[in-house]
């Protein structure tokens, strides 16, 4: 039986922690539930999941839709797109069946690459290798999540670069439905020379035509710390508040960040993280005032001073701050 290999290559960097990661996990479950109702997908589609943060790993090898169970997505520091491409091409080389004299190989693979940031590793060699050996043999759809995705890098990989902005309640659900419809369309069009057209909903996904290139997500800061008692690791996440210019109070500090949450993580966070450090800096006073206020309101104490690993979204740095959560 000829299979349609479908690879989901997912950015699991630390800016995704919290609600975004939950949406991604739930989204995978929604996609699979819907595909299991599609006879074409059941007959041809095989799914694989590659996660990348500071490193890249295959967390679900190719498996038929009916046997697929969504994994728990990891979290790590960094956005190693070069490593993700290397892992993707390794999986294509080893898992996709090639045509031989005895049998026909798999259909042309489809890849959905989702990322919300700028690569933190060197992508030059892997992009060149992709364009030389894989671009014509794979249907790659690259989707930038939010305004900090490096669309220029994605355009070097494929003409199919889309941008998704989660601006309204329900947008992510519609986005997942769009991906499901795209997978179904590919499963129905196997054997055709041209891939199916990418239908777009203006406010859900749109062709990424405008250049958006930032070295980091200026609206997100994450601090990595440990509980002073249990030594369990946490991510403290801050987000810059949205400002309505029409009602702007010019006494507000719009450079500050609000505390978005303090979330426990597993030790495997460090195995998924890139240990390299960038020179990007943030003023800790823009963050710590909100943390202190939160602690005062919730009767949590900060008795220690410790080194905290801080990253401005995908770009990472080191700073010292009063930031050990007492469990």
PDB file of C-alpha atoms in Angstrom:
ATOM      1  CA  UNK A   1       0.000   0.000   0.000  1.00  0.00           C
ATOM      2  CA  UNK A   2       1.316   3.440  -0.921  1.00  0.00           C
ATOM      3  CA  UNK A   3       1.335   5.788   2.031  1.00  0.00           C
ATOM      4  CA  UNK A   4       1.044   9.572   2.255  1.00  0.00           C
ATOM      5  CA  UNK A   5       3.681  10.569   4.850  1.00  0.00           C
ATOM      6  CA  UNK A   6       2.712  13.702   6.793  1.00  0.00           C
ATOM      7  CA  UNK A   7       5.224  15.326   9.127  1.00  0.00           C
ATOM      8  CA  UNK A   8       4.308  17.913  11.754  1.00  0.00           C
ATOM      9  CA  UNK A   9       7.445  19.865  12.705  1.00  0.00           C
ATOM     10  CA  UNK A  10       6.482  21.870  15.795  1.00  0.00           C
ATOM     11  CA  UNK A  11       8.261  24.707  17.569  1.00  0.00           C
ATOM     12  CA  UNK A  12       8.224  23.841  21.283  1.00  0.00           C
ATOM     13  CA  UNK A  13      10.366  26.713  22.540  1.00  0.00           C
ATOM     14  CA  UNK A  14       9.643  28.185  25.959  1.00  0.00           C
ATOM     15  CA  UNK A  15       7.519  31.049  24.638  1.00  0.00           C
ATOM     16  CA  UNK A  16       4.909  28.383  23.866  1.00  0.00           C
ATOM     17  CA  UNK A  17       4.492  27.353  27.511  1.00  0.00           C
ATOM     18  CA  UNK A  18       1.081  27.751  29.102  1.00  0.00           C
ATOM     19  CA  UNK A  19      -2.039  28.279  27.032  1.00  0.00           C
ATOM     20  CA  UNK A  20      -0.224  28.097  23.681  1.00  0.00           C
ATOM     21  CA  UNK A  21       1.225  24.664  24.437  1.00  0.00           C
ATOM     22  CA  UNK A  22      -2.149  23.417  25.649  1.00  0.00           C
ATOM     23  CA  UNK A  23      -3.719  24.641  22.412  1.00  0.00           C
ATOM     24  CA  UNK A  24      -1.064  22.828  20.391  1.00  0.00           C
ATOM     25  CA  UNK A  25      -1.618  19.576  22.295  1.00  0.00           C
ATOM     26  CA  UNK A  26      -5.392  19.888  21.981  1.00  0.00           C
ATOM     27  CA  UNK A  27      -5.011  20.846  18.325  1.00  0.00           C
ATOM     28  CA  UNK A  28      -3.147  17.643  17.490  1.00  0.00           C
ATOM     29  CA  UNK A  29      -5.917  15.658  19.153  1.00  0.00           C
ATOM     30  CA  UNK A  30      -8.569  17.536  17.146  1.00  0.00           C
ATOM     31  CA  UNK A  31      -6.716  16.942  13.877  1.00  0.00           C
ATOM     32  CA  UNK A  32      -6.428  13.205  14.490  1.00  0.00           C
ATOM     33  CA  UNK A  33     -10.050  12.870  15.645  1.00  0.00           C
ATOM     34  CA  UNK A  34     -11.260  14.510  12.436  1.00  0.00           C
ATOM     35  CA  UNK A  35      -8.889  12.555  10.188  1.00  0.00           C
ATOM     36  CA  UNK A  36     -10.151   9.295  11.676  1.00  0.00           C
ATOM     37  CA  UNK A  37     -13.558  10.203  10.210  1.00  0.00           C
ATOM     38  CA  UNK A  38     -12.091  10.782   6.732  1.00  0.00           C
ATOM     39  CA  UNK A  39     -11.952   7.576   4.640  1.00  0.00           C
ATOM     40  CA  UNK A  40      -9.276   8.988   2.333  1.00  0.00           C
ATOM     41  CA  UNK A  41      -7.029   9.918   5.253  1.00  0.00           C
ATOM     42  CA  UNK A  42      -7.620   6.569   6.944  1.00  0.00           C
ATOM     43  CA  UNK A  43      -6.562   4.779   3.787  1.00  0.00           C
ATOM     44  CA  UNK A  44      -3.432   6.749   2.908  1.00  0.00           C
ATOM     45  CA  UNK A  45      -2.200   9.152   5.619  1.00  0.00           C
ATOM     46  CA  UNK A  46       0.624   8.281   7.990  1.00  0.00           C
ATOM     47  CA  UNK A  47       1.569  10.848  10.644  1.00  0.00           C
ATOM     48  CA  UNK A  48       4.853  11.760  12.317  1.00  0.00           C
ATOM     49  CA  UNK A  49       5.637  14.500  14.853  1.00  0.00           C
ATOM     50  CA  UNK A  50       9.014  16.207  15.198  1.00  0.00           C
ATOM     51  CA  UNK A  51       9.446  18.674  18.069  1.00  0.00           C
ATOM     52  CA  UNK A  52      12.208  21.240  18.253  1.00  0.00           C
ATOM     53  CA  UNK A  53      13.417  23.751  20.815  1.00  0.00           C
ATOM     54  CA  UNK A  54      17.143  23.891  21.600  1.00  0.00           C
ATOM     55  CA  UNK A  55      17.366  20.422  20.050  1.00  0.00           C
ATOM     56  CA  UNK A  56      15.131  18.484  17.654  1.00  0.00           C
ATOM     57  CA  UNK A  57      13.762  14.972  18.091  1.00  0.00           C
ATOM     58  CA  UNK A  58      11.158  12.733  16.503  1.00  0.00           C
ATOM     59  CA  UNK A  59       8.598  12.081  19.228  1.00  0.00           C
ATOM     60  CA  UNK A  60       6.201  10.102  17.016  1.00  0.00           C
ATOM     61  CA  UNK A  61       7.653   8.055  14.115  1.00  0.00           C
ATOM     62  CA  UNK A  62       5.456   7.553  11.049  1.00  0.00           C
ATOM     63  CA  UNK A  63       2.294   5.723  12.040  1.00  0.00           C
ATOM     64  CA  UNK A  64      -1.067   5.254  10.347  1.00  0.00           C
ATOM     65  CA  UNK A  65      -3.835   7.619  11.405  1.00  0.00           C
ATOM     66  CA  UNK A  66      -5.925   4.955  13.124  1.00  0.00           C
ATOM     67  CA  UNK A  67      -2.996   4.049  15.411  1.00  0.00           C
ATOM     68  CA  UNK A  68      -1.822   7.599  16.145  1.00  0.00           C
ATOM     69  CA  UNK A  69      -2.018   8.909  19.695  1.00  0.00           C
ATOM     70  CA  UNK A  70      -0.973  12.554  20.205  1.00  0.00           C
ATOM     71  CA  UNK A  71       2.159  12.847  22.345  1.00  0.00           C
ATOM     72  CA  UNK A  72       2.816  15.221  25.205  1.00  0.00           C
ATOM     73  CA  UNK A  73       4.734  18.051  23.609  1.00  0.00           C
ATOM     74  CA  UNK A  74       7.945  19.082  25.383  1.00  0.00           C
ATOM     75  CA  UNK A  75       9.248  22.551  26.232  1.00  0.00           C
ATOM     76  CA  UNK A  76      12.836  23.729  25.882  1.00  0.00           C
ATOM     77  CA  UNK A  77      14.971  26.828  25.464  1.00  0.00           C
ATOM     78  CA  UNK A  78      15.972  27.847  21.953  1.00  0.00           C
ATOM     79  CA  UNK A  79      14.575  27.579  18.426  1.00  0.00           C
ATOM     80  CA  UNK A  80      16.958  25.282  16.562  1.00  0.00           C
ATOM     81  CA  UNK A  81      15.383  25.263  13.109  1.00  0.00           C
ATOM     82  CA  UNK A  82      18.593  23.951  11.545  1.00  0.00           C
ATOM     83  CA  UNK A  83      18.473  20.923  13.838  1.00  0.00           C
ATOM     84  CA  UNK A  84      14.777  20.469  13.013  1.00  0.00           C
ATOM     85  CA  UNK A  85      15.533  20.396   9.276  1.00  0.00           C
ATOM     86  CA  UNK A  86      18.320  17.896   9.859  1.00  0.00           C
ATOM     87  CA  UNK A  87      15.989  15.617  11.825  1.00  0.00           C
ATOM     88  CA  UNK A  88      13.227  16.008   9.234  1.00  0.00           C
ATOM     89  CA  UNK A  89      15.490  15.034   6.333  1.00  0.00           C
ATOM     90  CA  UNK A  90      16.822  12.085   8.331  1.00  0.00           C
ATOM     91  CA  UNK A  91      13.274  10.851   8.859  1.00  0.00           C
ATOM     92  CA  UNK A  92      12.425  11.344   5.182  1.00  0.00           C
ATOM     93  CA  UNK A  93      15.530   9.396   4.144  1.00  0.00           C
ATOM     94  CA  UNK A  94      14.909   6.496   6.516  1.00  0.00           C
ATOM     95  CA  UNK A  95      11.113   6.287   6.866  1.00  0.00           C
ATOM     96  CA  UNK A  96       9.684   7.240   3.464  1.00  0.00           C
ATOM     97  CA  UNK A  97       9.597   4.256   1.113  1.00  0.00           C
ATOM     98  CA  UNK A  98      11.281   4.763  -2.223  1.00  0.00           C
ATOM     99  CA  UNK A  99      10.135   3.305  -5.530  1.00  0.00           C
ATOM    100  CA  UNK A 100      11.969   0.132  -6.543  1.00  0.00           C
ATOM    101  CA  UNK A 101      11.615  -2.407  -9.333  1.00  0.00           C
ATOM    102  CA  UNK A 102       9.430  -4.518  -7.050  1.00  0.00           C
ATOM    103  CA  UNK A 103       7.074  -1.848  -5.706  1.00  0.00           C
ATOM    104  CA  UNK A 104       6.006   1.753  -5.925  1.00  0.00           C
ATOM    105  CA  UNK A 105       7.157   4.009  -3.137  1.00  0.00           C
ATOM    106  CA  UNK A 106       5.177   6.334  -0.904  1.00  0.00           C
ATOM    107  CA  UNK A 107       3.400   9.393  -2.192  1.00  0.00           C
ATOM    108  CA  UNK A 108       5.140  12.754  -2.029  1.00  0.00           C
ATOM    109  CA  UNK A 109       5.517  13.668   1.676  1.00  0.00           C
ATOM    110  CA  UNK A 110       3.732  16.678   3.161  1.00  0.00           C
ATOM    111  CA  UNK A 111       5.364  18.753   5.909  1.00  0.00           C
ATOM    112  CA  UNK A 112       3.671  21.305   8.185  1.00  0.00           C
ATOM    113  CA  UNK A 113       6.323  23.455   9.862  1.00  0.00           C
ATOM    114  CA  UNK A 114       4.990  25.688  12.662  1.00  0.00           C
ATOM    115  CA  UNK A 115       7.224  28.210  14.417  1.00  0.00           C
ATOM    116  CA  UNK A 116       6.729  31.434  16.369  1.00  0.00           C
ATOM    117  CA  UNK A 117      10.261  32.803  16.420  1.00  0.00           C
ATOM    118  CA  UNK A 118      13.664  33.313  14.875  1.00  0.00           C
ATOM    119  CA  UNK A 119      16.173  30.430  14.654  1.00  0.00           C
ATOM    120  CA  UNK A 120      18.805  30.377  17.385  1.00  0.00           C
ATOM    121  CA  UNK A 121      21.139  28.029  15.490  1.00  0.00           C
ATOM    122  CA  UNK A 122      22.896  28.326  12.120  1.00  0.00           C
ATOM    123  CA  UNK A 123      20.463  27.263   9.399  1.00  0.00           C
ATOM    124  CA  UNK A 124      22.629  28.038   6.350  1.00  0.00           C
ATOM    125  CA  UNK A 125      23.906  24.534   5.590  1.00  0.00           C
ATOM    126  CA  UNK A 126      20.579  22.802   6.242  1.00  0.00           C
ATOM    127  CA  UNK A 127      18.606  25.278   4.125  1.00  0.00           C
ATOM    128  CA  UNK A 128      21.056  24.783   1.251  1.00  0.00           C
ATOM    129  CA  UNK A 129      20.796  20.998   1.600  1.00  0.00           C
ATOM    130  CA  UNK A 130      16.997  21.231   1.717  1.00  0.00           C
ATOM    131  CA  UNK A 131      16.773  23.327  -1.433  1.00  0.00           C
ATOM    132  CA  UNK A 132      19.232  21.080  -3.273  1.00  0.00           C
ATOM    133  CA  UNK A 133      17.941  17.634  -2.343  1.00  0.00           C
ATOM    134  CA  UNK A 134      14.422  17.862  -0.873  1.00  0.00           C
ATOM    135  CA  UNK A 135      12.460  20.939  -1.964  1.00  0.00           C
ATOM    136  CA  UNK A 136      11.184  19.331  -5.180  1.00  0.00           C
ATOM    137  CA  UNK A 137      10.376  16.021  -3.498  1.00  0.00           C
ATOM    138  CA  UNK A 138       8.376  17.349  -0.537  1.00  0.00           C
ATOM    139  CA  UNK A 139       5.330  19.605  -0.162  1.00  0.00           C
ATOM    140  CA  UNK A 140       6.394  21.935   2.657  1.00  0.00           C
ATOM    141  CA  UNK A 141       3.897  24.342   4.214  1.00  0.00           C
ATOM    142  CA  UNK A 142       5.561  26.754   6.644  1.00  0.00           C
ATOM    143  CA  UNK A 143       3.341  28.636   9.086  1.00  0.00           C
ATOM    144  CA  UNK A 144       4.553  31.559  11.164  1.00  0.00           C
ATOM    145  CA  UNK A 145       2.743  31.855  14.478  1.00  0.00           C
ATOM    146  CA  UNK A 146       2.456  35.512  15.413  1.00  0.00           C
ATOM    147  CA  UNK A 147       4.456  38.628  14.535  1.00  0.00           C
ATOM    148  CA  UNK A 148       7.862  37.386  15.722  1.00  0.00           C
ATOM    149  CA  UNK A 149       8.163  34.459  13.290  1.00  0.00           C
ATOM    150  CA  UNK A 150      11.101  34.871  10.897  1.00  0.00           C
ATOM    151  CA  UNK A 151       9.274  34.752   7.574  1.00  0.00           C
ATOM    152  CA  UNK A 152      12.423  35.495   5.584  1.00  0.00           C
ATOM    153  CA  UNK A 153      13.990  32.226   6.727  1.00  0.00           C
ATOM    154  CA  UNK A 154      10.793  30.302   5.990  1.00  0.00           C
ATOM    155  CA  UNK A 155      10.649  31.728   2.468  1.00  0.00           C
ATOM    156  CA  UNK A 156      14.054  30.210   1.778  1.00  0.00           C
ATOM    157  CA  UNK A 157      12.505  26.791   2.333  1.00  0.00           C
ATOM    158  CA  UNK A 158       9.208  27.056   0.452  1.00  0.00           C
ATOM    159  CA  UNK A 159       6.873  29.341  -1.447  1.00  0.00           C
ATOM    160  CA  UNK A 160       4.040  28.167   0.800  1.00  0.00           C
ATOM    161  CA  UNK A 161       4.602  30.512   3.747  1.00  0.00           C
ATOM    162  CA  UNK A 162       1.536  31.459   5.778  1.00  0.00           C
ATOM    163  CA  UNK A 163       1.029  33.682   8.799  1.00  0.00           C
ATOM    164  CA  UNK A 164      -1.380  32.984  11.652  1.00  0.00           C
ATOM    165  CA  UNK A 165      -2.281  35.606  14.249  1.00  0.00           C
ATOM    166  CA  UNK A 166      -4.394  34.441  17.181  1.00  0.00           C
ATOM    167  CA  UNK A 167      -6.280  37.692  17.730  1.00  0.00           C
ATOM    168  CA  UNK A 168      -9.834  36.574  18.518  1.00  0.00           C
ATOM    169  CA  UNK A 169     -11.398  33.889  20.659  1.00  0.00           C
ATOM    170  CA  UNK A 170     -11.895  30.797  18.553  1.00  0.00           C
ATOM    171  CA  UNK A 171      -9.190  31.667  16.013  1.00  0.00           C
ATOM    172  CA  UNK A 172      -6.954  28.766  17.027  1.00  0.00           C
ATOM    173  CA  UNK A 173      -9.806  26.285  16.666  1.00  0.00           C
ATOM    174  CA  UNK A 174     -10.455  27.577  13.156  1.00  0.00           C
ATOM    175  CA  UNK A 175      -6.732  27.351  12.444  1.00  0.00           C
ATOM    176  CA  UNK A 176      -6.675  23.678  13.467  1.00  0.00           C
ATOM    177  CA  UNK A 177      -9.704  23.022  11.271  1.00  0.00           C
ATOM    178  CA  UNK A 178      -7.833  24.662   8.398  1.00  0.00           C
ATOM    179  CA  UNK A 179      -4.851  22.326   8.911  1.00  0.00           C
ATOM    180  CA  UNK A 180      -7.180  19.318   9.070  1.00  0.00           C
ATOM    181  CA  UNK A 181      -8.860  20.366   5.823  1.00  0.00           C
ATOM    182  CA  UNK A 182      -5.435  20.776   4.219  1.00  0.00           C
ATOM    183  CA  UNK A 183      -4.355  17.277   5.293  1.00  0.00           C
ATOM    184  CA  UNK A 184      -7.627  15.833   3.988  1.00  0.00           C
ATOM    185  CA  UNK A 185      -7.174  17.649   0.678  1.00  0.00           C
ATOM    186  CA  UNK A 186      -3.691  16.184   0.277  1.00  0.00           C
ATOM    187  CA  UNK A 187      -4.981  12.684   1.044  1.00  0.00           C
ATOM    188  CA  UNK A 188      -7.670  13.041  -1.639  1.00  0.00           C
ATOM    189  CA  UNK A 189      -5.240  14.385  -4.235  1.00  0.00           C
ATOM    190  CA  UNK A 190      -2.554  11.687  -4.047  1.00  0.00           C
ATOM    191  CA  UNK A 191      -1.242  10.872  -7.478  1.00  0.00           C
ATOM    192  CA  UNK A 192      -1.971  14.313  -8.891  1.00  0.00           C
ATOM    193  CA  UNK A 193       0.978  16.297 -10.215  1.00  0.00           C
ATOM    194  CA  UNK A 194       0.076  19.543  -8.450  1.00  0.00           C
ATOM    195  CA  UNK A 195      -0.634  19.785  -4.714  1.00  0.00           C
ATOM    196  CA  UNK A 196      -4.053  21.106  -3.676  1.00  0.00           C
ATOM    197  CA  UNK A 197      -4.430  24.867  -3.428  1.00  0.00           C
ATOM    198  CA  UNK A 198      -4.130  26.366   0.040  1.00  0.00           C
ATOM    199  CA  UNK A 199      -7.483  27.907   0.853  1.00  0.00           C
ATOM    200  CA  UNK A 200      -7.128  30.832   3.238  1.00  0.00           C
ATOM    201  CA  UNK A 201      -9.443  32.559   5.658  1.00  0.00           C
ATOM    202  CA  UNK A 202      -8.309  36.177   5.800  1.00  0.00           C
ATOM    203  CA  UNK A 203      -8.182  36.534   9.560  1.00  0.00           C
ATOM    204  CA  UNK A 204      -7.124  32.927  10.254  1.00  0.00           C
ATOM    205  CA  UNK A 205      -4.220  32.309   7.892  1.00  0.00           C
ATOM    206  CA  UNK A 206      -2.926  34.460   5.096  1.00  0.00           C
ATOM    207  CA  UNK A 207      -0.045  34.353   2.680  1.00  0.00           C
ATOM    208  CA  UNK A 208       2.909  35.962   4.412  1.00  0.00           C
ATOM    209  CA  UNK A 209       3.866  38.792   2.063  1.00  0.00           C
ATOM    210  CA  UNK A 210       5.166  41.398   4.485  1.00  0.00           C
ATOM    211  CA  UNK A 211       8.651  41.012   5.887  1.00  0.00           C
ATOM    212  CA  UNK A 212       8.641  40.461   9.626  1.00  0.00           C
ATOM    213  CA  UNK A 213      12.114  39.874  11.016  1.00  0.00           C
ATOM    214  CA  UNK A 214      12.879  40.306  14.696  1.00  0.00           C
ATOM    215  CA  UNK A 215      15.736  38.772  16.600  1.00  0.00           C
ATOM    216  CA  UNK A 216      13.403  37.906  19.457  1.00  0.00           C
ATOM    217  CA  UNK A 217       9.831  38.196  20.622  1.00  0.00           C
ATOM    218  CA  UNK A 218       9.821  41.624  22.243  1.00  0.00           C
ATOM    219  CA  UNK A 219       6.474  40.926  23.914  1.00  0.00           C
ATOM    220  CA  UNK A 220       7.508  37.857  25.920  1.00  0.00           C
ATOM    221  CA  UNK A 221      10.088  37.192  28.640  1.00  0.00           C
ATOM    222  CA  UNK A 222      10.654  33.880  30.416  1.00  0.00           C
ATOM    223  CA  UNK A 223      12.662  33.285  33.596  1.00  0.00           C
ATOM    224  CA  UNK A 224      13.866  29.826  34.569  1.00  0.00           C
ATOM    225  CA  UNK A 225      14.154  29.168  38.308  1.00  0.00           C
ATOM    226  CA  UNK A 226      13.878  26.448  40.938  1.00  0.00           C
ATOM    227  CA  UNK A 227      11.810  26.080  44.065  1.00  0.00           C
ATOM    228  CA  UNK A 228      14.039  26.757  47.088  1.00  0.00           C
ATOM    229  CA  UNK A 229      12.579  23.748  48.939  1.00  0.00           C
ATOM    230  CA  UNK A 230      11.770  21.047  46.376  1.00  0.00           C
ATOM    231  CA  UNK A 231      14.297  22.250  43.744  1.00  0.00           C
ATOM    232  CA  UNK A 232      11.638  21.650  41.126  1.00  0.00           C
ATOM    233  CA  UNK A 233      12.132  23.851  38.023  1.00  0.00           C
ATOM    234  CA  UNK A 234       9.637  26.512  36.985  1.00  0.00           C
ATOM    235  CA  UNK A 235       9.180  28.911  34.110  1.00  0.00           C
ATOM    236  CA  UNK A 236       8.022  32.394  35.077  1.00  0.00           C
ATOM    237  CA  UNK A 237       6.462  33.951  31.997  1.00  0.00           C
ATOM    238  CA  UNK A 238       5.835  37.648  31.367  1.00  0.00           C
ATOM    239  CA  UNK A 239       3.990  39.231  28.475  1.00  0.00           C
ATOM    240  CA  UNK A 240       3.883  42.846  27.449  1.00  0.00           C
ATOM    241  CA  UNK A 241       0.289  44.121  27.835  1.00  0.00           C
ATOM    242  CA  UNK A 242      -1.631  45.146  24.742  1.00  0.00           C
ATOM    243  CA  UNK A 243      -2.089  48.920  24.635  1.00  0.00           C
ATOM    244  CA  UNK A 244      -5.151  50.606  23.175  1.00  0.00           C
ATOM    245  CA  UNK A 245      -3.672  53.785  21.712  1.00  0.00           C
ATOM    246  CA  UNK A 246      -7.040  55.535  21.615  1.00  0.00           C
ATOM    247  CA  UNK A 247      -7.287  55.405  25.398  1.00  0.00           C
ATOM    248  CA  UNK A 248      -3.603  55.520  26.251  1.00  0.00           C
ATOM    249  CA  UNK A 249      -2.637  56.887  29.653  1.00  0.00           C
ATOM    250  CA  UNK A 250       0.801  58.350  29.027  1.00  0.00           C
ATOM    251  CA  UNK A 251       1.747  57.741  32.650  1.00  0.00           C
ATOM    252  CA  UNK A 252       1.710  54.011  31.969  1.00  0.00           C
ATOM    253  CA  UNK A 253       5.012  52.190  31.564  1.00  0.00           C
ATOM    254  CA  UNK A 254       4.339  50.509  28.236  1.00  0.00           C
ATOM    255  CA  UNK A 255       7.843  49.006  28.296  1.00  0.00           C
ATOM    256  CA  UNK A 256       6.921  46.861  31.289  1.00  0.00           C
ATOM    257  CA  UNK A 257       5.657  43.294  31.366  1.00  0.00           C
ATOM    258  CA  UNK A 258       2.775  41.673  33.199  1.00  0.00           C
ATOM    259  CA  UNK A 259       3.147  38.324  34.910  1.00  0.00           C
ATOM    260  CA  UNK A 260       1.428  35.738  32.690  1.00  0.00           C
ATOM    261  CA  UNK A 261       2.045  32.777  34.952  1.00  0.00           C
ATOM    262  CA  UNK A 262       4.457  30.661  36.966  1.00  0.00           C
ATOM    263  CA  UNK A 263       4.388  27.158  35.527  1.00  0.00           C
ATOM    264  CA  UNK A 264       6.133  23.958  36.684  1.00  0.00           C
ATOM    265  CA  UNK A 265       8.269  22.174  34.109  1.00  0.00           C
ATOM    266  CA  UNK A 266       9.991  18.788  34.001  1.00  0.00           C
ATOM    267  CA  UNK A 267      13.717  18.185  34.151  1.00  0.00           C
ATOM    268  CA  UNK A 268      13.625  17.217  30.479  1.00  0.00           C
ATOM    269  CA  UNK A 269      13.264  20.947  29.740  1.00  0.00           C
ATOM    270  CA  UNK A 270      17.046  21.179  30.074  1.00  0.00           C
ATOM    271  CA  UNK A 271      17.600  18.232  27.718  1.00  0.00           C
ATOM    272  CA  UNK A 272      15.489  20.063  25.117  1.00  0.00           C
ATOM    273  CA  UNK A 273      17.308  23.380  25.616  1.00  0.00           C
ATOM    274  CA  UNK A 274      20.149  25.054  23.760  1.00  0.00           C
ATOM    275  CA  UNK A 275      22.897  26.014  26.200  1.00  0.00           C
ATOM    276  CA  UNK A 276      24.195  28.864  24.043  1.00  0.00           C
ATOM    277  CA  UNK A 277      23.615  32.367  25.388  1.00  0.00           C
ATOM    278  CA  UNK A 278      22.816  35.523  23.446  1.00  0.00           C
ATOM    279  CA  UNK A 279      23.605  39.104  24.404  1.00  0.00           C
ATOM    280  CA  UNK A 280      19.964  40.189  24.364  1.00  0.00           C
ATOM    281  CA  UNK A 281      19.056  41.972  27.604  1.00  0.00           C
ATOM    282  CA  UNK A 282      15.933  43.082  29.400  1.00  0.00           C
ATOM    283  CA  UNK A 283      15.555  45.452  32.340  1.00  0.00           C
ATOM    284  CA  UNK A 284      14.611  43.193  35.247  1.00  0.00           C
ATOM    285  CA  UNK A 285      12.756  46.024  36.981  1.00  0.00           C
ATOM    286  CA  UNK A 286      10.188  45.863  34.164  1.00  0.00           C
ATOM    287  CA  UNK A 287       9.420  42.299  35.244  1.00  0.00           C
ATOM    288  CA  UNK A 288      10.204  41.957  38.919  1.00  0.00           C
ATOM    289  CA  UNK A 289       7.757  44.616  40.124  1.00  0.00           C
ATOM    290  CA  UNK A 290       4.894  42.537  38.745  1.00  0.00           C
ATOM    291  CA  UNK A 291       6.310  39.369  40.301  1.00  0.00           C
ATOM    292  CA  UNK A 292       6.646  40.996  43.730  1.00  0.00           C
ATOM    293  CA  UNK A 293       3.073  42.296  43.503  1.00  0.00           C
ATOM    294  CA  UNK A 294       1.856  38.832  42.566  1.00  0.00           C
ATOM    295  CA  UNK A 295       3.730  37.263  45.458  1.00  0.00           C
ATOM    296  CA  UNK A 296       2.300  39.790  47.919  1.00  0.00           C
ATOM    297  CA  UNK A 297      -1.194  39.016  46.685  1.00  0.00           C
ATOM    298  CA  UNK A 298      -0.753  35.243  46.901  1.00  0.00           C
ATOM    299  CA  UNK A 299       1.347  35.012  50.080  1.00  0.00           C
ATOM    300  CA  UNK A 300       4.249  33.336  48.286  1.00  0.00           C
ATOM    301  CA  UNK A 301       7.714  34.271  49.572  1.00  0.00           C
ATOM    302  CA  UNK A 302      11.010  34.914  47.797  1.00  0.00           C
ATOM    303  CA  UNK A 303      13.664  34.321  50.459  1.00  0.00           C
ATOM    304  CA  UNK A 304      16.649  33.542  48.237  1.00  0.00           C
ATOM    305  CA  UNK A 305      18.821  35.118  45.600  1.00  0.00           C
ATOM    306  CA  UNK A 306      19.775  32.786  42.778  1.00  0.00           C
ATOM    307  CA  UNK A 307      20.955  32.811  39.197  1.00  0.00           C
ATOM    308  CA  UNK A 308      18.006  32.676  36.863  1.00  0.00           C
ATOM    309  CA  UNK A 309      18.187  31.678  33.223  1.00  0.00           C
ATOM    310  CA  UNK A 310      16.222  34.308  31.312  1.00  0.00           C
ATOM    311  CA  UNK A 311      15.219  34.337  27.696  1.00  0.00           C
ATOM    312  CA  UNK A 312      13.485  36.954  25.636  1.00  0.00           C
ATOM    313  CA  UNK A 313      11.309  34.470  23.756  1.00  0.00           C
ATOM    314  CA  UNK A 314      13.665  32.533  21.470  1.00  0.00           C
ATOM    315  CA  UNK A 315      16.830  34.558  22.220  1.00  0.00           C
ATOM    316  CA  UNK A 316      18.349  33.491  25.538  1.00  0.00           C
ATOM    317  CA  UNK A 317      20.407  35.298  28.132  1.00  0.00           C
ATOM    318  CA  UNK A 318      21.570  35.088  31.734  1.00  0.00           C
ATOM    319  CA  UNK A 319      20.789  37.474  34.555  1.00  0.00           C
ATOM    320  CA  UNK A 320      20.667  37.489  38.336  1.00  0.00           C
ATOM    321  CA  UNK A 321      17.354  38.197  39.999  1.00  0.00           C
ATOM    322  CA  UNK A 322      15.437  37.476  43.189  1.00  0.00           C
ATOM    323  CA  UNK A 323      13.424  34.675  41.718  1.00  0.00           C
ATOM    324  CA  UNK A 324      13.258  31.366  43.540  1.00  0.00           C
ATOM    325  CA  UNK A 325       9.667  30.324  44.181  1.00  0.00           C
ATOM    326  CA  UNK A 326       9.215  28.773  47.593  1.00  0.00           C
ATOM    327  CA  UNK A 327       7.118  25.645  47.223  1.00  0.00           C
TER     328      UNK A 327
END
